[in-house]
Coordinates of C-alpha atoms in Angstrom, one line a residue:
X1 CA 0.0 0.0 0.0
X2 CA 1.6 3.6 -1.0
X3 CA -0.1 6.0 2.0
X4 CA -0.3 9.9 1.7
X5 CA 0.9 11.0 5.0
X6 CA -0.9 14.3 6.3
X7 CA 1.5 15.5 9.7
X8 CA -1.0 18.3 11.3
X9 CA -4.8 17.8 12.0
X10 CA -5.0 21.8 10.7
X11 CA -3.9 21.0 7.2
X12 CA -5.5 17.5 7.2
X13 CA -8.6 18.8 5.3
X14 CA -6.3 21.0 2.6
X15 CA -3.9 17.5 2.7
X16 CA -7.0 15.6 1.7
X17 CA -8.5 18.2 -1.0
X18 CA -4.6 18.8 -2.2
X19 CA -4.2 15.1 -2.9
X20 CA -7.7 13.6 -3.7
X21 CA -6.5 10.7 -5.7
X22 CA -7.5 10.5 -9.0
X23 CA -9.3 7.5 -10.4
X24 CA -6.3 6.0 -11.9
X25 CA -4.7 6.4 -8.6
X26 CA -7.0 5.1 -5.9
X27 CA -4.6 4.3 -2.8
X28 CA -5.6 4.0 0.2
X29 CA -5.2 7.0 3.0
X30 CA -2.9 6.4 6.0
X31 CA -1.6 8.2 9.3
X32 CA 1.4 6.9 11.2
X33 CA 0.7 6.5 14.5
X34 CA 3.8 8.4 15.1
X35 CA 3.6 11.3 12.7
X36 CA -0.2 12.4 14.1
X37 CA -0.6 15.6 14.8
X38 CA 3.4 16.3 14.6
X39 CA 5.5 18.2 12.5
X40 CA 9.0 16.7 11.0
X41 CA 11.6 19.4 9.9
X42 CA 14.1 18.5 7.9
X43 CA 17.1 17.2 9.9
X44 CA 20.3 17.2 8.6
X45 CA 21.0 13.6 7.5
X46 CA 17.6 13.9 5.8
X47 CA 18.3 16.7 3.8
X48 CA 17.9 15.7 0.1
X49 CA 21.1 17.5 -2.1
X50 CA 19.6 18.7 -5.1
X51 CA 21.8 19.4 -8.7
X52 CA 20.2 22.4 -10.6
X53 CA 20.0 22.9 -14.2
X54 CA 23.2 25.0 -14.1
X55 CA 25.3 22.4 -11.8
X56 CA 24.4 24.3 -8.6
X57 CA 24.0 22.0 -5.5
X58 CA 21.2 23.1 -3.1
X59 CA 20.2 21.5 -0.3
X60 CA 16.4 20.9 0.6
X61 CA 16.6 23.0 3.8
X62 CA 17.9 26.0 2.3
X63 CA 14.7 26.8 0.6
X64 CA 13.2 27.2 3.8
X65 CA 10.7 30.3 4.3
X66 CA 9.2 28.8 1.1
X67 CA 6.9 26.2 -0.3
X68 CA 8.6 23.7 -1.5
X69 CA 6.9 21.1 -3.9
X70 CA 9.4 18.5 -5.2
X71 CA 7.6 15.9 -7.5
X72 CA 9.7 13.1 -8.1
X73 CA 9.6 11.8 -11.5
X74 CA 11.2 10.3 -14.6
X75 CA 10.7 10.6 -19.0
X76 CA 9.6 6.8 -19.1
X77 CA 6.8 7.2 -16.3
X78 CA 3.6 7.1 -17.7
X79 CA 1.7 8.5 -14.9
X80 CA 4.7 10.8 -14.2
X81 CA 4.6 12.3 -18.0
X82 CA 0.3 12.4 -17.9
X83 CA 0.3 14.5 -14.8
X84 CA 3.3 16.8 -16.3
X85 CA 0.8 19.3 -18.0
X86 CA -1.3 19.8 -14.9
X87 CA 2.4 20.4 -12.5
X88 CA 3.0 23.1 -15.6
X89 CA -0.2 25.1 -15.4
X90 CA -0.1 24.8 -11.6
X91 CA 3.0 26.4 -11.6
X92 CA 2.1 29.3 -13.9
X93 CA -0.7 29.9 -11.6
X94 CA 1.8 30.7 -9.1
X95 CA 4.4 33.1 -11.5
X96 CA 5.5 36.1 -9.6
X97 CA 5.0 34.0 -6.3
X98 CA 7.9 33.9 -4.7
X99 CA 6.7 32.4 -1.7
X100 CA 6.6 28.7 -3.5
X101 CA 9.3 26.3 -5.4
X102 CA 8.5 23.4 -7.7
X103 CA 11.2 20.9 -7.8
X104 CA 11.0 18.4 -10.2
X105 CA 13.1 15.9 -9.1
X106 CA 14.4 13.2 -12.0
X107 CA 15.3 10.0 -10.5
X108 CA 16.9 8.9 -13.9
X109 CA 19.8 11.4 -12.3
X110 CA 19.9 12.2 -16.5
X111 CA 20.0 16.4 -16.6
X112 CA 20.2 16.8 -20.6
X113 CA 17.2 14.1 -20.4
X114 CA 14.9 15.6 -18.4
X115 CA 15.7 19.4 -20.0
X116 CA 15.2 18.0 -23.3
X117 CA 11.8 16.1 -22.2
X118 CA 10.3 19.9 -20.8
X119 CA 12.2 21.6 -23.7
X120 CA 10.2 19.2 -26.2
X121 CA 6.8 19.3 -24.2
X122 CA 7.2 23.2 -24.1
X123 CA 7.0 23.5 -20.2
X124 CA 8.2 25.6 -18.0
X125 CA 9.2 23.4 -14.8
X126 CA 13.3 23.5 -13.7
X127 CA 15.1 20.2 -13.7
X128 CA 16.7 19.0 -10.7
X129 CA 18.5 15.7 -10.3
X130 CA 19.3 14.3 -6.6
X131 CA 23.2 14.9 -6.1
X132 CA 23.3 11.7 -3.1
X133 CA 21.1 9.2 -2.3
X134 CA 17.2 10.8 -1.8
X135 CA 16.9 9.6 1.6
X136 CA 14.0 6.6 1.9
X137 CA 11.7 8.5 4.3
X138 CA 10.7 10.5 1.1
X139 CA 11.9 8.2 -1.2
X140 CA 10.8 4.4 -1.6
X141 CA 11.3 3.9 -5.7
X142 CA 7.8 4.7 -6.4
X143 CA 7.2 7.4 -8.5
X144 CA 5.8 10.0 -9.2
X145 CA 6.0 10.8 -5.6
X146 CA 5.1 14.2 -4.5
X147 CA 6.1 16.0 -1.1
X148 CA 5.1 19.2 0.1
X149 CA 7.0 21.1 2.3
X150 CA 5.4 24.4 4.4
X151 CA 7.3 27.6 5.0
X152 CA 9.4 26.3 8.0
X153 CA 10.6 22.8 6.3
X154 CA 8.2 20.9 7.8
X155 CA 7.0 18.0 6.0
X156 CA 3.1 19.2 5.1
X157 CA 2.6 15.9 2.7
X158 CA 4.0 13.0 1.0
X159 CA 1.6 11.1 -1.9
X160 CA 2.6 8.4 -4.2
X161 CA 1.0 7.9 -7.5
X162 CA -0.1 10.5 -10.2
X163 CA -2.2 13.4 -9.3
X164 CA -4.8 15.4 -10.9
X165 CA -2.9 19.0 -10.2
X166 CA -5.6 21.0 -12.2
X167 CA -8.1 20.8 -9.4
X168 CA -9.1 24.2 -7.5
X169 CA -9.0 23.1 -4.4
X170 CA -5.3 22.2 -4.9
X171 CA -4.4 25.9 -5.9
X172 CA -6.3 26.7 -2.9
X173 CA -4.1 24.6 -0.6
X174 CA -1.3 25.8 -1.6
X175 CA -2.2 29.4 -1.8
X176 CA -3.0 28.9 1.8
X177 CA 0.3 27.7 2.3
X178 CA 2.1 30.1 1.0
X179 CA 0.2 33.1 2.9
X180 CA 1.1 31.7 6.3
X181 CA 3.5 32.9 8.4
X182 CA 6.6 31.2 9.1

């Protein structure tokens, strides 16, 4: 079973509108025991190293004070490549935000891949390949996986499986995340 992971009972209803799987998607929703109604920053060791399109390295918890979606995904993914228009229009919806960061995160580690697969498909969504091992409490090999991280690096959700990105409410969610104070 892949879960979706909500870690506060405040964003639980935007966590389920955010991620209301799809039909192709149907997985079950889960809560760990040990993650309800707590917040996990970022530590250290869990820091995923990210390689931009230029060669830059940043680490995950630099982008802190921001929304930080990082959908993890590769060209040969079918669900990965049929929810790529929806992550492109969601992101233009945020343009001029600078309160929010999409990550797209190819696991093939392949740069000149994945910039000429948005280069072909005409979309506007930076590359980033993992620079070390994505650590497995984000990470478990299936993708697309999606994580959302709130203003203060604190993990808001984590959902396997494709995602219909176009839905309102999800612009809402995130909107709402974005306006909160850190």
């Amino acid at each position: 079973m892949n879960p979706i992971i909500i870690t506060k009972r405040s964003i639980c209803l935007l966590s389920i509108m955010l991620f209301s799987l799809n039909a192709n998607a149907r997985q079950p929703h889960q809560e760990s025991e040990n993650q309800s109604n707590v917040k996990k920053l970022i530590p250290n060791d869990d820091d995923i190293i990210l390689i931009d399109e230029n060669g830059k390295k940043i680490h995950l918890s630099d982008l802190k004070g921001k929304v930080v979606i990082v959908n993890m995904w590769a060209t040969w993914c079918q669900p990965c490549v049929e929810e790529m228009p929806a992550i492109n229009r969601l992101k233009k919806k945020f343009e001029g935000n600078d309160n929010i960061v999409f990550v797209l995160l190819n696991v093939e580690a392949d740069m000149e891949k994945g910039k000429k697969f948005m280069k072909d498909k005409n979309y506007d969504l930076p590359v980033y390949v993992a620079a070390d091992k994505i650590p497995s409490k984000y990470f478990q090999g299936a993708i697309p996986t999606t994580l959302i991280f709130n203003k203060k690096g604190e993990l808001e959700v984590q959902a396997q499986g494709a995602r219909d990105f176009d839905r309102p409410e999800i612009y809402k969610a995130l909107k709402t995340l974005t306006e909160q104070a850190i």
